[in-house]
C-alpha cells in the first residue's frame, strides 16, 4: 500500500492544528478540546508582510515597510500588532484584510495620548490582555505602556528614567525592559532586561520584583537569590509559570509564582542539535510546547515539554532569519515571527515532510537587495574621517584560526589599519537595535553593533588607558570581586556620526561589517572618501584537481592533459591590490568565474559568457562556506604560510549568500584542444588580463 495517502493525511491534520493564516479571523477555540500540538513538524517560511526595505510605509502587506519590527501579538479576531522600533517608534496594526496601519506612536519621545499623538522610544515586546488592551515594553523610555483597542496610550509603570524601584507604577523604575507578558488575571510580567530581573505589575498597578539579583549571572534559586543575564522575552502559562528567554545565558528559565527559578533548557543540553545560542523571543502553546527564536543564528526552535529541541527553520540559508525578535501564536496555533534584521514578518507553516525539500520558501527571506546602506557620507571609522586609510582585508577572504587550520572561516567585513589606541569613530547616525549590543570585553574580537554596522577589534567605550569614556552610554559591569566583566550598550542607545565608540585594541585595525546577521554585504559599497582601486587582479596559477584534490600534472605540447571520464575542480590562485596600499598587502577578489573556449579562441556553446560562480556580494552564513570557496593551501601569513594565497574553487558556487559544490565535467565535450579562461574581478570592476588562460587537451 502506498504511503502517500498517510503522509497527506498527517500533513492535513498538522495544518489544521497549526497553520491558519492571520488574514482570516479565526474562531476562538475551546481549550478543553484543542488538538495537541505536534512536535517535530516540518516547517516552511512564508512571507506575511514587509518588502525588506527599511522605511515607514502603510498599506497592503506586500508593500508595507518597517524599520526594526520586534514584538508581535495577535488578537482573538486575527488582528496582528507589531512593535516597529528604530526610527519609526510606532505600533503597527495589520488587519484581517491584509492592510497595515499605525495604531499609535509617531516620532521618538515619551508622551501619553491617542494614536499618533503618543510618543514611544524603541518599543520591543508586546502582549495582549483578555480585554484586548496591548501592553508594550517601551525599552528606550524604561516604561511599560498600555494601548486600548482604539489607540489610547497610557503609562502603566515607569518614570522614563532608568533605575530600579518597586512600588506604585508611577514611581517604579525599570532599566531597558524588552519583554512583557500578561496572565489570565491581568498581572503583567516584565523582563527588566538591564536590571537582570523579572518584575511583576499586579492588577492594582503595584510593581514588585519576582526574581533576580543585583548583578547578571546564571543561578537558580528563589527570588533575589536567582540570577539572570539579559532576559529579553517572556511567556506565561495557565499555571502562572513565567518562561524566560535568558539571552546571554543561552538558556530558557522557568519562574514559579513564588519566585523559584529553575533552568529546564540550556545550551549544550542536547548534543544532537547545535547549541541554543542567544534566545531572544518566545511563544508558548496551549499545551506547554515552546517556540524559541535565536538572536544571531537565525533559527526558530521548537522545545518539547521534556526539553527536546527541534529546529523548525534556519537550518539552511534558504530559511535563515537574520534576527527573529518576536514570536506569536494565533488562536489556531499559527506561528508568526518578526525578523527584525530583515524588516519582514513571516509565518511558519507545516508542510509534508516527504516533499519539503522540493518546496521553495514562499516569499523573500532576508533584507531586500535594494535595502539602503547606512548613510555614511563616505566617512572612515578613524581620524581623519575624510582621508584615506589602508585597507588590509576584504569581504570573503579566507581566514584561519590559531590551531593550525588555515581555512577556518570567511572574513565577514572590511579591515582598516589603525594604530593601537587610536579612536574608533561612528561613520553614520544610528541606534543600537540588538539587546546585546556589545561583546567580548578584552578579547581580540571585542566590538559593538549600531543598526547594521558592526565595529570590531576595539576597546568598546574605553580610551587607550582602558577608562570608560561615556558612562551614560557605556555601562561597565564588574564581577563579584570587582573585576571588569562586561561592557553593556543598551538597546535604543543612539550615536551620531563622528562620535567616539572606543579605541583600537592590539589587532591594530578596525573590522567593519555591514548588514544584518547572515546577510552581510560588501563594505566597499559604502564609498569611503579617497578609496580607489586601479589595479587589475593578478592570477598566479590555475590548477585542475582530481577527485583526490591532486593537480592534474601530465602535459603535452604545453597543454594539461585532462581525462574525460572524471569530474575536476577548477582552482585559481589570485589576489588583488588597491591604490596606496603597501605592495605586499594582498587582498581577496570580489568575483571569479570560468569560460571554455575552442582552440581558435571562440566560446564553446553554453560558455558565451563566463560562469561567475563565486561572488562575495553577500556573506554566506554556513560555517562550511570557507571550504567551499577555497582549496587546501589557502591562508594568510599569520597562520604559517610564507605568503598569502587565495586559492578559489571556481567550479563551486558561493554567491548571494548561497553555497553549492560542483565539478567541471570534461566528458560533456568531445576530445580535442581547448582553453580554460578565468575571469577574476575586484569590487571596482578591474579584471585580470594576464595569466587567465590554461591550455588543455581533453583525452
mmCIF file of N, CA, C and O in Angstrom, residues 415-475:
data_model
loop_
_atom_site.group_PDB
_atom_site.id
_atom_site.type_symbol
_atom_site.label_atom_id
_atom_site.label_comp_id
_atom_site.label_asym_id
_atom_site.label_seq_id
_atom_site.Cartn_x
_atom_site.Cartn_y
_atom_site.Cartn_z
ATOM 1 N N UNK A 415 38.630 45.346 6.727
ATOM 2 C CA UNK A 415 39.610 45.676 7.754
ATOM 3 C C UNK A 415 40.343 46.950 7.368
ATOM 4 O O UNK A 415 40.885 47.059 6.254
ATOM 5 N N UNK A 416 40.396 47.905 8.303
ATOM 6 C CA UNK A 416 41.021 49.201 8.060
ATOM 7 C C UNK A 416 42.116 49.384 9.091
ATOM 8 O O UNK A 416 41.856 49.399 10.304
ATOM 9 N N UNK A 417 43.358 49.512 8.627
ATOM 10 C CA UNK A 417 44.506 49.564 9.535
ATOM 11 C C UNK A 417 44.485 50.839 10.376
ATOM 12 O O UNK A 417 44.123 51.921 9.904
ATOM 13 N N UNK A 418 44.881 50.691 11.642
ATOM 14 C CA UNK A 418 44.990 51.834 12.538
ATOM 15 C C UNK A 418 45.926 51.516 13.677
ATOM 16 O O UNK A 418 46.214 50.352 13.976
ATOM 17 N N UNK A 419 46.414 52.534 14.320
ATOM 18 C CA UNK A 419 47.339 52.341 15.436
ATOM 19 C C UNK A 419 46.592 51.854 16.675
ATOM 20 O O UNK A 419 45.450 52.269 16.931
ATOM 21 N N UNK A 420 47.243 51.001 17.438
ATOM 22 C CA UNK A 420 46.668 50.557 18.706
ATOM 23 C C UNK A 420 46.424 51.779 19.591
ATOM 24 O O UNK A 420 47.294 52.635 19.754
ATOM 25 N N UNK A 421 45.218 51.895 20.127
ATOM 26 C CA UNK A 421 44.866 53.025 20.967
ATOM 27 C C UNK A 421 44.200 54.166 20.239
ATOM 28 O O UNK A 421 43.674 55.090 20.880
ATOM 29 N N UNK A 422 44.192 54.121 18.897
ATOM 30 C CA UNK A 422 43.528 55.185 18.140
ATOM 31 C C UNK A 422 42.017 55.106 18.336
ATOM 32 O O UNK A 422 41.447 54.026 18.518
ATOM 33 N N UNK A 423 41.350 56.249 18.303
ATOM 34 C CA UNK A 423 39.903 56.294 18.499
ATOM 35 C C UNK A 423 39.168 55.684 17.309
ATOM 36 O O UNK A 423 39.531 55.912 16.152
ATOM 37 N N UNK A 424 38.129 54.907 17.611
ATOM 38 C CA UNK A 424 37.218 54.374 16.590
ATOM 39 C C UNK A 424 35.975 55.260 16.604
ATOM 40 O O UNK A 424 35.384 55.505 17.659
ATOM 41 N N UNK A 425 35.573 55.725 15.427
ATOM 42 C CA UNK A 425 34.506 56.705 15.303
ATOM 43 C C UNK A 425 33.316 56.136 14.548
ATOM 44 O O UNK A 425 33.487 55.350 13.606
ATOM 45 N N UNK A 426 32.121 56.539 14.945
ATOM 46 C CA UNK A 426 30.915 56.140 14.218
ATOM 47 C C UNK A 426 30.940 56.765 12.825
ATOM 48 O O UNK A 426 31.301 57.939 12.666
ATOM 49 N N UNK A 427 30.544 56.005 11.824
ATOM 50 C CA UNK A 427 30.549 56.520 10.454
ATOM 51 C C UNK A 427 29.160 56.949 9.993
ATOM 52 O O UNK A 427 29.014 57.509 8.908
ATOM 53 N N UNK A 428 28.136 56.692 10.812
ATOM 54 C CA UNK A 428 26.776 57.093 10.462
ATOM 55 C C UNK A 428 25.971 57.274 11.735
ATOM 56 O O UNK A 428 26.293 56.688 12.780
ATOM 57 N N UNK A 429 24.927 58.082 11.666
ATOM 58 C CA UNK A 429 23.979 58.161 12.774
ATOM 59 C C UNK A 429 23.271 56.816 12.897
ATOM 60 O O UNK A 429 22.977 56.162 11.887
ATOM 61 N N UNK A 430 22.976 56.406 14.117
ATOM 62 C CA UNK A 430 22.285 55.133 14.259
ATOM 63 C C UNK A 430 21.885 54.850 15.684
ATOM 64 O O UNK A 430 22.218 55.584 16.623
ATOM 65 N N UNK A 431 21.145 53.760 15.832
ATOM 66 C CA UNK A 431 20.619 53.329 17.122
ATOM 67 C C UNK A 431 20.990 51.866 17.341
ATOM 68 O O UNK A 431 20.955 51.055 16.407
ATOM 69 N N UNK A 432 21.335 51.522 18.564
ATOM 70 C CA UNK A 432 21.612 50.131 18.904
ATOM 71 C C UNK A 432 20.285 49.372 18.903
ATOM 72 O O UNK A 432 19.353 49.732 19.621
ATOM 73 N N UNK A 433 20.192 48.351 18.073
ATOM 74 C CA UNK A 433 18.947 47.594 17.960
ATOM 75 C C UNK A 433 19.012 46.258 18.668
ATOM 76 O O UNK A 433 17.985 45.708 19.071
ATOM 77 N N UNK A 434 20.197 45.716 18.847
ATOM 78 C CA UNK A 434 20.340 44.411 19.489
ATOM 79 C C UNK A 434 20.172 44.529 21.001
ATOM 80 O O UNK A 434 20.632 45.502 21.610
ATOM 81 N N UNK A 435 19.564 43.519 21.655
ATOM 82 C CA UNK A 435 19.527 43.522 23.126
ATOM 83 C C UNK A 435 20.907 43.381 23.748
ATOM 84 O O UNK A 435 21.106 43.751 24.901
ATOM 85 N N UNK A 436 21.842 42.839 22.986
ATOM 86 C CA UNK A 436 23.213 42.662 23.454
ATOM 87 C C UNK A 436 24.124 43.338 22.446
ATOM 88 O O UNK A 436 24.720 42.698 21.580
ATOM 89 N N UNK A 437 24.247 44.664 22.570
ATOM 90 C CA UNK A 437 24.890 45.459 21.531
ATOM 91 C C UNK A 437 26.399 45.502 21.591
ATOM 92 O O UNK A 437 27.032 46.044 20.682
ATOM 93 N N UNK A 438 27.020 44.956 22.638
ATOM 94 C CA UNK A 438 28.478 44.910 22.747
ATOM 95 C C UNK A 438 28.886 43.541 23.256
ATOM 96 O O UNK A 438 28.113 42.859 23.931
ATOM 97 N N UNK A 439 30.108 43.140 22.953
ATOM 98 C CA UNK A 439 30.540 41.788 23.305
ATOM 99 C C UNK A 439 32.062 41.745 23.463
ATOM 100 O O UNK A 439 32.791 42.623 23.010
ATOM 101 N N UNK A 440 32.523 40.672 24.126
ATOM 102 C CA UNK A 440 33.939 40.290 24.112
ATOM 103 C C UNK A 440 34.886 41.198 24.853
ATOM 104 O O UNK A 440 35.979 41.470 24.340
ATOM 105 N N UNK A 441 34.543 41.659 26.066
ATOM 106 C CA UNK A 441 35.426 42.568 26.803
ATOM 107 C C UNK A 441 36.844 42.001 26.885
ATOM 108 O O UNK A 441 37.060 40.879 27.334
ATOM 109 N N UNK A 442 37.803 42.803 26.399
ATOM 110 C CA UNK A 442 39.242 42.489 26.418
ATOM 111 C C UNK A 442 39.629 41.321 25.519
ATOM 112 O O UNK A 442 40.786 40.881 25.547
ATOM 113 N N UNK A 443 38.703 40.820 24.715
ATOM 114 C CA UNK A 443 39.054 39.797 23.730
ATOM 115 C C UNK A 443 39.474 40.462 22.424
ATOM 116 O O UNK A 443 39.146 41.625 22.164
ATOM 117 N N UNK A 444 40.177 39.720 21.566
ATOM 118 C CA UNK A 444 40.596 40.274 20.284
ATOM 119 C C UNK A 444 39.401 40.700 19.449
ATOM 120 O O UNK A 444 39.444 41.693 18.730
ATOM 121 N N UNK A 445 38.301 39.943 19.549
ATOM 122 C CA UNK A 445 37.119 40.232 18.749
ATOM 123 C C UNK A 445 36.126 41.151 19.419
ATOM 124 O O UNK A 445 34.959 41.194 19.005
ATOM 125 N N UNK A 446 36.530 41.903 20.433
ATOM 126 C CA UNK A 446 35.600 42.806 21.109
ATOM 127 C C UNK A 446 35.021 43.819 20.119
ATOM 128 O O UNK A 446 35.723 44.347 19.264
ATOM 129 N N UNK A 447 33.720 44.087 20.262
ATOM 130 C CA UNK A 447 33.102 45.036 19.347
ATOM 131 C C UNK A 447 31.703 45.414 19.771
ATOM 132 O O UNK A 447 31.214 45.005 20.834
ATOM 133 N N UNK A 448 31.038 46.195 18.913
ATOM 134 C CA UNK A 448 29.670 46.623 19.168
ATOM 135 C C UNK A 448 28.949 46.828 17.843
ATOM 136 O O UNK A 448 29.575 46.992 16.788
ATOM 137 N N UNK A 449 27.606 46.800 17.921
ATOM 138 C CA UNK A 449 26.771 46.928 16.734
ATOM 139 C C UNK A 449 25.842 48.120 16.889
ATOM 140 O O UNK A 449 25.215 48.295 17.935
ATOM 141 N N UNK A 450 25.765 48.926 15.842
ATOM 142 C CA UNK A 450 24.822 50.036 15.767
ATOM 143 C C UNK A 450 24.026 49.840 14.488
ATOM 144 O O UNK A 450 24.584 49.936 13.384
ATOM 145 N N UNK A 451 22.734 49.556 14.632
ATOM 146 C CA UNK A 451 21.912 49.173 13.476
ATOM 147 C C UNK A 451 22.638 48.063 12.718
ATOM 148 O O UNK A 451 22.991 47.052 13.292
ATOM 149 N N UNK A 452 22.878 48.249 11.434
ATOM 150 C CA UNK A 452 23.514 47.205 10.634
ATOM 151 C C UNK A 452 25.006 47.360 10.491
ATOM 152 O O UNK A 452 25.613 46.743 9.604
ATOM 153 N N UNK A 453 25.649 48.180 11.345
ATOM 154 C CA UNK A 453 27.092 48.368 11.291
ATOM 155 C C UNK A 453 27.736 47.751 12.526
ATOM 156 O O UNK A 453 27.370 48.072 13.659
ATOM 157 N N UNK A 454 28.712 46.871 12.309
ATOM 158 C CA UNK A 454 29.471 46.269 13.401
ATOM 159 C C UNK A 454 30.895 46.818 13.380
ATOM 160 O O UNK A 454 31.568 46.780 12.332
ATOM 161 N N UNK A 455 31.347 47.303 14.532
ATOM 162 C CA UNK A 455 32.711 47.808 14.689
ATOM 163 C C UNK A 455 33.439 46.844 15.619
ATOM 164 O O UNK A 455 33.071 46.706 16.794
ATOM 165 N N UNK A 456 34.487 46.209 15.139
ATOM 166 C CA UNK A 456 35.117 45.101 15.866
ATOM 167 C C UNK A 456 36.625 45.347 15.991
ATOM 168 O O UNK A 456 37.214 46.070 15.190
ATOM 169 N N UNK A 457 37.232 44.707 16.981
ATOM 170 C CA UNK A 457 38.650 44.820 17.345
ATOM 171 C C UNK A 457 38.926 46.153 18.039
ATOM 172 O O UNK A 457 39.844 46.889 17.664
ATOM 173 N N UNK A 458 38.111 46.466 19.032
ATOM 174 C CA UNK A 458 38.342 47.698 19.776
ATOM 175 C C UNK A 458 37.960 47.509 21.244
ATOM 176 O O UNK A 458 37.255 46.570 21.611
ATOM 177 N N UNK A 459 38.448 48.422 22.054
ATOM 178 C CA UNK A 459 38.005 48.520 23.439
ATOM 179 C C UNK A 459 36.715 49.333 23.426
ATOM 180 O O UNK A 459 36.755 50.561 23.317
ATOM 181 N N UNK A 460 35.596 48.673 23.511
ATOM 182 C CA UNK A 460 34.309 49.358 23.384
ATOM 183 C C UNK A 460 34.127 50.348 24.534
ATOM 184 O O UNK A 460 34.239 49.979 25.713
ATOM 185 N N UNK A 461 33.862 51.611 24.180
ATOM 186 C CA UNK A 461 33.557 52.621 25.182
ATOM 187 C C UNK A 461 34.700 52.992 26.101
ATOM 188 O O UNK A 461 34.482 53.642 27.125
ATOM 189 N N UNK A 462 35.949 52.597 25.740
ATOM 190 C CA UNK A 462 37.085 52.866 26.613
ATOM 191 C C UNK A 462 38.209 53.525 25.816
ATOM 192 O O UNK A 462 38.389 53.272 24.620
ATOM 193 N N UNK A 463 38.960 54.374 26.509
ATOM 194 C CA UNK A 463 40.077 55.047 25.861
ATOM 195 C C UNK A 463 41.320 54.175 25.913
ATOM 196 O O UNK A 463 41.276 53.019 26.371
ATOM 197 N N UNK A 464 42.441 54.729 25.465
ATOM 198 C CA UNK A 464 43.675 53.950 25.391
ATOM 199 C C UNK A 464 44.180 53.539 26.770
ATOM 200 O O UNK A 464 44.968 52.593 26.894
ATOM 201 N N UNK A 465 43.728 54.230 27.820
ATOM 202 C CA UNK A 465 44.101 53.854 29.187
ATOM 203 C C UNK A 465 43.096 52.890 29.798
ATOM 204 O O UNK A 465 43.178 52.569 30.982
ATOM 205 N N UNK A 466 42.137 52.457 28.997
ATOM 206 C CA UNK A 466 41.115 51.485 29.391
ATOM 207 C C UNK A 466 40.092 52.078 30.363
ATOM 208 O O UNK A 466 39.444 51.345 31.110
ATOM 209 N N UNK A 467 39.903 53.380 30.318
ATOM 210 C CA UNK A 467 38.912 54.039 31.155
ATOM 211 C C UNK A 467 37.660 54.330 30.347
ATOM 212 O O UNK A 467 37.729 54.670 29.155
ATOM 213 N N UNK A 468 36.491 54.182 30.978
ATOM 214 C CA UNK A 468 35.217 54.381 30.283
ATOM 215 C C UNK A 468 35.078 55.838 29.867
ATOM 216 O O UNK A 468 35.269 56.761 30.682
ATOM 217 N N UNK A 469 34.743 56.060 28.605
ATOM 218 C CA UNK A 469 34.693 57.415 28.067
ATOM 219 C C UNK A 469 33.356 58.103 28.296
ATOM 220 O O UNK A 469 33.307 59.320 28.487
ATOM 221 N N UNK A 470 32.253 57.356 28.280
ATOM 222 C CA UNK A 470 30.918 57.950 28.428
ATOM 223 C C UNK A 470 30.041 56.985 29.218
ATOM 224 O O UNK A 470 29.325 56.168 28.645
ATOM 225 N N UNK A 471 30.066 57.069 30.556
ATOM 226 C CA UNK A 471 29.307 56.114 31.388
ATOM 227 C C UNK A 471 27.796 56.161 31.145
ATOM 228 O O UNK A 471 27.098 55.198 31.480
ATOM 229 N N UNK A 472 27.276 57.236 30.568
ATOM 230 C CA UNK A 472 25.840 57.305 30.317
ATOM 231 C C UNK A 472 25.416 56.359 29.205
ATOM 232 O O UNK A 472 24.250 55.952 29.141
ATOM 233 N N UNK A 473 26.344 56.010 28.330
ATOM 234 C CA UNK A 473 26.003 55.104 27.231
ATOM 235 C C UNK A 473 26.755 53.781 27.292
ATOM 236 O O UNK A 473 26.301 52.786 26.722
ATOM 237 N N UNK A 474 27.888 53.768 27.939
ATOM 238 C CA UNK A 474 28.680 52.542 28.064
ATOM 239 C C UNK A 474 28.721 52.152 29.535
ATOM 240 O O UNK A 474 29.309 52.857 30.358
ATOM 241 N N UNK A 475 28.079 51.028 29.861
ATOM 242 C CA UNK A 475 27.980 50.580 31.245
ATOM 243 C C UNK A 475 28.955 49.427 31.478
ATOM 244 O O UNK A 475 28.763 48.336 30.950
#
